[in-house]
PDB file of C-alpha atoms and ligand atoms in Angstrom:
ATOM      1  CA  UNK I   1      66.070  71.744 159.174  1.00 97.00           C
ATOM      2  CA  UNK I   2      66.693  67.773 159.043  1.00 98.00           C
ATOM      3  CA  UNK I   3      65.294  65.572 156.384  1.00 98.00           C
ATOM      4  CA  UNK I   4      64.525  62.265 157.160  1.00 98.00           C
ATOM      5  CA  UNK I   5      62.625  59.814 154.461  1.00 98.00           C
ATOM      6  CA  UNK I   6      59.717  58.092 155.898  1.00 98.00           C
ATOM      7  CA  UNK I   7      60.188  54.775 154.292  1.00 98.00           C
ATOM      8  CA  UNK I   8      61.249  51.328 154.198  1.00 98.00           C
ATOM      9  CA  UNK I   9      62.204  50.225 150.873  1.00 98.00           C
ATOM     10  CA  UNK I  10      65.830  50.652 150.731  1.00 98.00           C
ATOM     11  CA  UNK I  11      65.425  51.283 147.254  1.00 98.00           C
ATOM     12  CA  UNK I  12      64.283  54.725 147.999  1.00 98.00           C
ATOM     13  CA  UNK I  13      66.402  55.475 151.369  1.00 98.00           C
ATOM     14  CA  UNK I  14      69.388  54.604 148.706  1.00 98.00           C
ATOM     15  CA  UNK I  15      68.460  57.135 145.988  1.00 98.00           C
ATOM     16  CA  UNK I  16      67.360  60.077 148.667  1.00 98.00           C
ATOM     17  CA  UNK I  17      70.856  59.269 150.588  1.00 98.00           C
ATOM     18  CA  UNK I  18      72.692  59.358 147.160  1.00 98.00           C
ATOM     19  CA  UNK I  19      71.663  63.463 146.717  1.00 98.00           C
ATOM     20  CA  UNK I  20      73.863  64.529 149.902  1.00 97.00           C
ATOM     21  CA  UNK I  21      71.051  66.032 152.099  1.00 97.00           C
ATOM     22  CA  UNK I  22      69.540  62.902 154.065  1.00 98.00           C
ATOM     23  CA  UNK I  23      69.558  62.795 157.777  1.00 98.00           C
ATOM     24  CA  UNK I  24      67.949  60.109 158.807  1.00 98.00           C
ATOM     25  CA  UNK I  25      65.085  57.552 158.493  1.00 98.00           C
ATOM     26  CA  UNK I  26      61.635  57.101 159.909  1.00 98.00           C
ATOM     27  CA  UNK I  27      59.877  53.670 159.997  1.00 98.00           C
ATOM     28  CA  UNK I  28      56.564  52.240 161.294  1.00 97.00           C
ATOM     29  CA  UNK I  29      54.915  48.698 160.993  1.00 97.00           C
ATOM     30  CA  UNK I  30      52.515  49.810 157.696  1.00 97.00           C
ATOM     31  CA  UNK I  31      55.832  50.793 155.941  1.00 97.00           C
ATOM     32  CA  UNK I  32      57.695  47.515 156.880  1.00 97.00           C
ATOM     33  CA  UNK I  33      54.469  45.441 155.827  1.00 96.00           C
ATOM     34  CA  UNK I  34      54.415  47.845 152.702  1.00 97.00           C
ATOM     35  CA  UNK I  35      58.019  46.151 151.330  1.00 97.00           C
ATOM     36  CA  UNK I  36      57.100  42.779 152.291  1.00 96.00           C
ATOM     37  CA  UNK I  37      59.566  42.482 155.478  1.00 95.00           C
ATOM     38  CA  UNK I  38      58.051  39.722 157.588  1.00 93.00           C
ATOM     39  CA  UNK I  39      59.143  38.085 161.094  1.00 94.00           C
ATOM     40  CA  UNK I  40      61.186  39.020 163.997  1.00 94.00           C
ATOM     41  CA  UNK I  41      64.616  38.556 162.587  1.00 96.00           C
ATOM     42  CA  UNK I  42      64.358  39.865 159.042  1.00 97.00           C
ATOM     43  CA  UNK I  43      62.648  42.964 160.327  1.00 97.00           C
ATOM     44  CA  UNK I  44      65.868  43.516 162.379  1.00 98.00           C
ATOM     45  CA  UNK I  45      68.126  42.740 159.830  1.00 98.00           C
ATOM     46  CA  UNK I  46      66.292  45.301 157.943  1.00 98.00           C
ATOM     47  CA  UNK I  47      66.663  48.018 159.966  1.00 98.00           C
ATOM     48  CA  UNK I  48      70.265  47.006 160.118  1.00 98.00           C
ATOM     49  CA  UNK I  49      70.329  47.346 156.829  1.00 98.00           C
ATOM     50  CA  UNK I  50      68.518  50.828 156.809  1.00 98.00           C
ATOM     51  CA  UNK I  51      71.420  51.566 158.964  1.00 98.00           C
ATOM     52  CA  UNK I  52      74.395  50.874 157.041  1.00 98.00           C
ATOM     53  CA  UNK I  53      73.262  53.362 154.180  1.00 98.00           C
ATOM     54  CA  UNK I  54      71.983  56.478 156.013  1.00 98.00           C
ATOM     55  CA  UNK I  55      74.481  58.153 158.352  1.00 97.00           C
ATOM     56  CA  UNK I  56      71.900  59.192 160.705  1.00 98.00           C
ATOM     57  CA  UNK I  57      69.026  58.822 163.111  1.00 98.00           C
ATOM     58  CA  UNK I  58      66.540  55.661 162.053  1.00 98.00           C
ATOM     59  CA  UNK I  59      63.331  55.412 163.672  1.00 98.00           C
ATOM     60  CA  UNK I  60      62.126  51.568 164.508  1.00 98.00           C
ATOM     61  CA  UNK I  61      58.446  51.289 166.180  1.00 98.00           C
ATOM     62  CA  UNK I  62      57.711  48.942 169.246  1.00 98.00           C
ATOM     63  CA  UNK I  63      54.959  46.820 168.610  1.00 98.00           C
ATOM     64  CA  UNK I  64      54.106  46.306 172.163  1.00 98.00           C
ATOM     65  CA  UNK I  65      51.921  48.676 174.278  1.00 98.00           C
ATOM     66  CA  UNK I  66      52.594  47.866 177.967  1.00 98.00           C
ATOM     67  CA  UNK I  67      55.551  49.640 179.630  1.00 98.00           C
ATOM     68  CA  UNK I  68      58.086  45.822 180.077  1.00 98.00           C
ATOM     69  CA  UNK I  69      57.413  44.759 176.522  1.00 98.00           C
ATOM     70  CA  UNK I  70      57.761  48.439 174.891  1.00 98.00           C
ATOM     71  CA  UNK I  71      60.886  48.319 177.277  1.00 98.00           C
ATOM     72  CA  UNK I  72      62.078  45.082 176.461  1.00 98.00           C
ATOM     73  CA  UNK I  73      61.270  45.702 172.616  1.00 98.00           C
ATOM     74  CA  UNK I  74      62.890  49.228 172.795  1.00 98.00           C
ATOM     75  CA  UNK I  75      66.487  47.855 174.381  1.00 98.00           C
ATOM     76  CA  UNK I  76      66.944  45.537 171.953  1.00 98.00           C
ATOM     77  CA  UNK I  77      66.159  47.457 168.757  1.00 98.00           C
ATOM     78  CA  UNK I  78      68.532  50.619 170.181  1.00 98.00           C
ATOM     79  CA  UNK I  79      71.128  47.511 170.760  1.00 98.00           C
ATOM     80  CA  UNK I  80      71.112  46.836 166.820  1.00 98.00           C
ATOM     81  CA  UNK I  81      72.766  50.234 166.366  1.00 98.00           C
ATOM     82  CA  UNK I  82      73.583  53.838 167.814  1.00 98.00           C
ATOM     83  CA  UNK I  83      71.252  55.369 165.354  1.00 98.00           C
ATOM     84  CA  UNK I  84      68.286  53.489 166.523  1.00 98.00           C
ATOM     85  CA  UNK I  85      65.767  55.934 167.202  1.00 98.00           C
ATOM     86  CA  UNK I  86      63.048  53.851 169.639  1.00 98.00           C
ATOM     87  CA  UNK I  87      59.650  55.293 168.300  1.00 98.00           C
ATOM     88  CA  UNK I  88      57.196  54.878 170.764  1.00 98.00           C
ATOM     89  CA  UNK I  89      53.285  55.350 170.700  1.00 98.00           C
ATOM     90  CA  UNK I  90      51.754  58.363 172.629  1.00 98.00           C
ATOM     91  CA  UNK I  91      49.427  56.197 175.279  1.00 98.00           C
ATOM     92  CA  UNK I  92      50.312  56.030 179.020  1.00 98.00           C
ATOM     93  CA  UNK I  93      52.509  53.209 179.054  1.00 98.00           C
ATOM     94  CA  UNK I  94      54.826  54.623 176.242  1.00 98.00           C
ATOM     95  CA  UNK I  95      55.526  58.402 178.265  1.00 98.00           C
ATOM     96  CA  UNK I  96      56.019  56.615 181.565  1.00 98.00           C
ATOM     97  CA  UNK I  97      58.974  54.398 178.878  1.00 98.00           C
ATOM     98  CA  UNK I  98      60.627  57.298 177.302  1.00 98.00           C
ATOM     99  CA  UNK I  99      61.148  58.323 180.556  1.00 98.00           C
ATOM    100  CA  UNK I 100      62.574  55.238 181.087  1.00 98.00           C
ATOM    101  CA  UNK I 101      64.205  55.327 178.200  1.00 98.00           C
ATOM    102  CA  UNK I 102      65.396  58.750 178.636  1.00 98.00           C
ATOM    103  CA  UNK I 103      66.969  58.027 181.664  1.00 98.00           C
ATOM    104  CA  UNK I 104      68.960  54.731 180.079  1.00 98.00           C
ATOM    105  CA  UNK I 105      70.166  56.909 177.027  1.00 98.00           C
ATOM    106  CA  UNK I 106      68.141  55.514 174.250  1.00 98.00           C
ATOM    107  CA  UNK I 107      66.971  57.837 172.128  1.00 98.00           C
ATOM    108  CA  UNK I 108      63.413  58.235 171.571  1.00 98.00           C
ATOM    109  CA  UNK I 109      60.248  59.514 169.056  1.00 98.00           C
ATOM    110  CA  UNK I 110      57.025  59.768 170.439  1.00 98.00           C
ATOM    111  CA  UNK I 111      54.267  58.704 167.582  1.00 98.00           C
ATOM    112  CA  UNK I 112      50.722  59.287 166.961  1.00 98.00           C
ATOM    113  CA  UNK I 113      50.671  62.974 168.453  1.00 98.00           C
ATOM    114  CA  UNK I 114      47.940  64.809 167.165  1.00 98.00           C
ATOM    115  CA  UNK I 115      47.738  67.891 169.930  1.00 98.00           C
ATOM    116  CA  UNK I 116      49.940  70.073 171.567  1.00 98.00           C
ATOM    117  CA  UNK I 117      48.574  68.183 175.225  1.00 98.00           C
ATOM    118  CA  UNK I 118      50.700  64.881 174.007  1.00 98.00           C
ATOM    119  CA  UNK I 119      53.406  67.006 172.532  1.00 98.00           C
ATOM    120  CA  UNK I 120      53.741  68.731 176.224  1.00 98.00           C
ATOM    121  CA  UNK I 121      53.423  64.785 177.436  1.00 98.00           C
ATOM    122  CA  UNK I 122      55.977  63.312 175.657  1.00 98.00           C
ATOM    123  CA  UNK I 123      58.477  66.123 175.768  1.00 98.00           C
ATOM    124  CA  UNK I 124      58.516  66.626 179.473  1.00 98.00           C
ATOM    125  CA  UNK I 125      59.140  62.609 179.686  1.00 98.00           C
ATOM    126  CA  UNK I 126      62.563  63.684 177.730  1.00 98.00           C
ATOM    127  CA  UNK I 127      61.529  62.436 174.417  1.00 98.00           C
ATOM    128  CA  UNK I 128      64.319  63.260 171.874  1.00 98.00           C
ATOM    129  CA  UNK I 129      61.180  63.753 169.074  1.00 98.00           C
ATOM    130  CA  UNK I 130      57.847  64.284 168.859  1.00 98.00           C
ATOM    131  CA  UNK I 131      56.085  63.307 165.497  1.00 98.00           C
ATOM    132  CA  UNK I 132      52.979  65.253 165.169  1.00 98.00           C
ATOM    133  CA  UNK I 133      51.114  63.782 161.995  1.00 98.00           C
ATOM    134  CA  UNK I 134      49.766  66.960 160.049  1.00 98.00           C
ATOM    135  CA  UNK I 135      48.571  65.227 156.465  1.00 98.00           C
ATOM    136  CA  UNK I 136      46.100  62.616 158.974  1.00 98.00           C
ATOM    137  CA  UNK I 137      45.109  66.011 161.136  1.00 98.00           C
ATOM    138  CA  UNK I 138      44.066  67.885 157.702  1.00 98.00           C
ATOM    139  CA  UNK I 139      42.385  64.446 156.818  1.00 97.00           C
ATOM    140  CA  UNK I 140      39.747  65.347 160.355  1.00 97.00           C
ATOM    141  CA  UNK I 141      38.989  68.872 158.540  1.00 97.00           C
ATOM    142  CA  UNK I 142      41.717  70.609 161.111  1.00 96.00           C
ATOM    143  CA  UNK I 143      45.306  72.229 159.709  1.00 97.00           C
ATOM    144  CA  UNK I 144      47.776  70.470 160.664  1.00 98.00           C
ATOM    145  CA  UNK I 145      49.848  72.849 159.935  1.00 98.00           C
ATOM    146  CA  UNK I 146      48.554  74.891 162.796  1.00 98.00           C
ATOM    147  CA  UNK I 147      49.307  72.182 165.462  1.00 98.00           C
ATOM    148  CA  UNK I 148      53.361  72.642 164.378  1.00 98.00           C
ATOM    149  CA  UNK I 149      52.762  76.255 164.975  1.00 98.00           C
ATOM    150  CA  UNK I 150      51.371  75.930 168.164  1.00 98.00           C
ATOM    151  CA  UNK I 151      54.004  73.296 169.240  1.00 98.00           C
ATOM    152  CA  UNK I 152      57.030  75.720 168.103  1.00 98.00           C
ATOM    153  CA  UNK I 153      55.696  78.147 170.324  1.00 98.00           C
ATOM    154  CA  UNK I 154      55.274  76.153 173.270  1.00 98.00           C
ATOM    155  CA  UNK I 155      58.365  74.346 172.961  1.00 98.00           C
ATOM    156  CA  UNK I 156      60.537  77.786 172.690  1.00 98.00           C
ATOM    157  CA  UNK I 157      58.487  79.301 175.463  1.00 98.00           C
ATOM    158  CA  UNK I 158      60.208  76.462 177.911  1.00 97.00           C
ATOM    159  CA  UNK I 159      63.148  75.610 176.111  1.00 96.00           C
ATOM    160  CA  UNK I 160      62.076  71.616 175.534  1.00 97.00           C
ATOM    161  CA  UNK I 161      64.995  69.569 174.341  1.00 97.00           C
ATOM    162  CA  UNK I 162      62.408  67.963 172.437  1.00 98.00           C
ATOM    163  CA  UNK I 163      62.915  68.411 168.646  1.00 98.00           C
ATOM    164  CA  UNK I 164      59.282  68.492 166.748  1.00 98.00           C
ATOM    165  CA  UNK I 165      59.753  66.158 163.482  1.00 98.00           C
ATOM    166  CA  UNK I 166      57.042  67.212 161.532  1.00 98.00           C
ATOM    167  CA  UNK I 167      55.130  63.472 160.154  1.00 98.00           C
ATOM    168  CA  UNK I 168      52.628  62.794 157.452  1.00 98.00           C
ATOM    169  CA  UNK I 169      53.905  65.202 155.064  1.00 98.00           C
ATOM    170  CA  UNK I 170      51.582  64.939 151.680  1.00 97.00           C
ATOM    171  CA  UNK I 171      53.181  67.355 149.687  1.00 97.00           C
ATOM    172  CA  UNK I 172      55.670  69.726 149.136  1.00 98.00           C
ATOM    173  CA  UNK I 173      53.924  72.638 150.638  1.00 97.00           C
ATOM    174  CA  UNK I 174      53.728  70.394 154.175  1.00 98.00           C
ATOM    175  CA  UNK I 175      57.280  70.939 154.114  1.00 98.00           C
ATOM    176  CA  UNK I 176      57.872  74.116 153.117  1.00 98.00           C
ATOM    177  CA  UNK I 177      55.699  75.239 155.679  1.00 98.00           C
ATOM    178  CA  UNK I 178      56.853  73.394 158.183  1.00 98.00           C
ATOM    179  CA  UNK I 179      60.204  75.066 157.816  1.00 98.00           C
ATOM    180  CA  UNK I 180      58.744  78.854 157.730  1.00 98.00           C
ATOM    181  CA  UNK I 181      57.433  77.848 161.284  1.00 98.00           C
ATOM    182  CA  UNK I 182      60.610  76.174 162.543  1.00 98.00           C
ATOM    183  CA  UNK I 183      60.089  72.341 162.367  1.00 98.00           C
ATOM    184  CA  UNK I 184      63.175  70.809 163.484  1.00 98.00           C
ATOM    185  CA  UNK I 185      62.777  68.031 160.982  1.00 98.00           C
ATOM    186  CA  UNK I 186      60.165  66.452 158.518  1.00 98.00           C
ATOM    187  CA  UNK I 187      59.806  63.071 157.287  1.00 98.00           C
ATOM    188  CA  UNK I 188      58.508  62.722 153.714  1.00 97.00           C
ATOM    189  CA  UNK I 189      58.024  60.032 151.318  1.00 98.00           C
ATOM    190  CA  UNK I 190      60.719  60.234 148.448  1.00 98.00           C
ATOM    191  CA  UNK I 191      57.884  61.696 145.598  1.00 97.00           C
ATOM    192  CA  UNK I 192      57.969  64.787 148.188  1.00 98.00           C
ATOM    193  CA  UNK I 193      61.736  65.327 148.563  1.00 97.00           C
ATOM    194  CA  UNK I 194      62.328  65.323 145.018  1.00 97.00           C
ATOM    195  CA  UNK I 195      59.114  67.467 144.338  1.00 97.00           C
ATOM    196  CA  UNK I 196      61.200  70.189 145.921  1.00 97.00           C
ATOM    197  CA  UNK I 197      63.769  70.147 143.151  1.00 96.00           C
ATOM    198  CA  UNK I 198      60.896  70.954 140.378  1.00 96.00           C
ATOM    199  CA  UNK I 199      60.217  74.475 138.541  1.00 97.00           C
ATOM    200  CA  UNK I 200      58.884  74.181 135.063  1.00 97.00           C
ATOM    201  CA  UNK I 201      60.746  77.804 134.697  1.00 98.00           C
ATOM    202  CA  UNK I 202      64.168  75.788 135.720  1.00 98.00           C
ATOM    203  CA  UNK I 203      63.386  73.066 133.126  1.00 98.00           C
ATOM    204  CA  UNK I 204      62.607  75.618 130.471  1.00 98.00           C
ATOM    205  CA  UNK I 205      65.374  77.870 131.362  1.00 98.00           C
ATOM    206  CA  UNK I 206      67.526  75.009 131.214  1.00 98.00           C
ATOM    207  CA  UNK I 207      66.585  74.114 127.509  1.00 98.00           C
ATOM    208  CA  UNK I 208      67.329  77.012 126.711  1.00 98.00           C
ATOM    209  CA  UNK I 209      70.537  77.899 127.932  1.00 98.00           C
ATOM    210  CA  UNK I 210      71.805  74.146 126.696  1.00 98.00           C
ATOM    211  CA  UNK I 211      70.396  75.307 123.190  1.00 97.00           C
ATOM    212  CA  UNK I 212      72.157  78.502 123.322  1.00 97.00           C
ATOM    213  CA  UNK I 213      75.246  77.072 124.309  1.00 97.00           C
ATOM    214  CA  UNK I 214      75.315  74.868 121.560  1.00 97.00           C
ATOM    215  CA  UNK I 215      75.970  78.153 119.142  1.00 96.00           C
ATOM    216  CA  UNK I 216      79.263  78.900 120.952  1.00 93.00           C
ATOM    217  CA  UNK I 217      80.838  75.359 120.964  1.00 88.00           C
TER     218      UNK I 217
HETATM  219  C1  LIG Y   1      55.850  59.058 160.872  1.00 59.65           C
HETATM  220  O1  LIG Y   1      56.882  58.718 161.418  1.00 59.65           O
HETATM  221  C2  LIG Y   1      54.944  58.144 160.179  1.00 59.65           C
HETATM  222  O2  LIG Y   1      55.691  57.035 159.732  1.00 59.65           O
HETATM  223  C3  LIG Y   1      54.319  58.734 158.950  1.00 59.65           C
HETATM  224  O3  LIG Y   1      54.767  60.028 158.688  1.00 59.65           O
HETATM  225  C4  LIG Y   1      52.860  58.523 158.833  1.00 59.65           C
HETATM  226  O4  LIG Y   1      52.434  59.099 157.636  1.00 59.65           O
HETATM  227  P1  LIG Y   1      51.072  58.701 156.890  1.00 59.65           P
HETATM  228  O5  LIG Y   1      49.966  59.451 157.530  1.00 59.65           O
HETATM  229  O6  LIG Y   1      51.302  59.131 155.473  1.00 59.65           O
HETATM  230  O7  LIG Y   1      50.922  57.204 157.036  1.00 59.65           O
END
């Protein structure tokens, strides 16, 4: 399973990248907005940036919604670097540019998939992800956790190149349960990737075993 941080601030990317076990990056305009980054060239620098810490896939969103500017927007953000992920949103005009994209060799992640119809979309248009969002699915009274279920199953049954990258984790259990289905990656904020390091039974363990070994020094 691939962790990617679903951030901006390169604050946090930095300290998640510094334990060893980050793949990659997602973005989206609300995070970018959220750390203050503002007009066309600093918000390319910044992904730039984003870039030169993590060794891995980075996720940067189009902005535009018709098929040329998504196109035109999409080229030049997968130009920045090779780990440019071009996230695009799941309407019409953005399946008909993965394919597109597909085609050209950019890389792709379909956003704002909330059922397994726009999974099935997106992935026969050759997306390289799919981010269904399961903490804004749980916020409509549905599990999210059932719609990465369902999309495991479909995508085994027909072998979609398509990896499912499991978005809008909200807590550690998301993600733990995203892996006992077979997510192929999630994207969390940083307070969840570290959540997965805590056990008050570790911590007290610990304590002890320092005490202890205090007697034989
Ligand atoms: C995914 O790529 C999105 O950036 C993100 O996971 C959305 O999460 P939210 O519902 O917490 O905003």
């Amino acid at each position: 399973m691939k962790f990617f941080i679903d951030t901006a601030d390169l604050g946090e990317i930095r300290e998640a990248n510094d334990l060893g076990i980050l793949d990659g990056v997602t973005t989206n305009p609300s995070l970018m907005a959220k750390v203050g980054v503002k007009g066309e060239e600093a918000i390319l620098q910044h992904y730039k940036d984003i870039c030169a810490i993590v060794d891995g896939d980075v996720s940067a969103e189009v902005i535009s919604t018709d098929y040329e500017g998504i196109l035109r927007e999409g080229r030049e953000l997968a130009a920045l670097h090779e780990n440019i992920v071009v996230k695009v949103p799941m309407i019409a005009e953005g399946v008909k540019a993965i394919k597109t994209f597909t085609e050209e060799g950019i890389k792709t992640n379909c956003t704002l998939i909330f059922n397994a119809g726009q999974a099935i979309m997106a992935a026969k248009a050759g997306a390289t992800y799919v981010s269904p969002f399961i903490g804004r699915v749980d916020d409509t009274s549905w599990d999210g956790l059932d719609l990465i279920e369902q999309l495991v199953t479909i995508f085994d049954n027909y072998g979609f190149g398509t990896e499912i990258l499991a978005a809008s984790i909200r807590h550690t259990m998301h993600l733990v349960q995203c892996a006992e289905m077979g997510a192929d990656v999630a994207t969390c904020p940083l307070s969840v990737i570290k959540g997965l390091l805590k056990h008050p039974l570790t911590d007290i363990g610990l304590a002890k075993f320092l005490e202890d070994a205090k007697k034989s020094r």
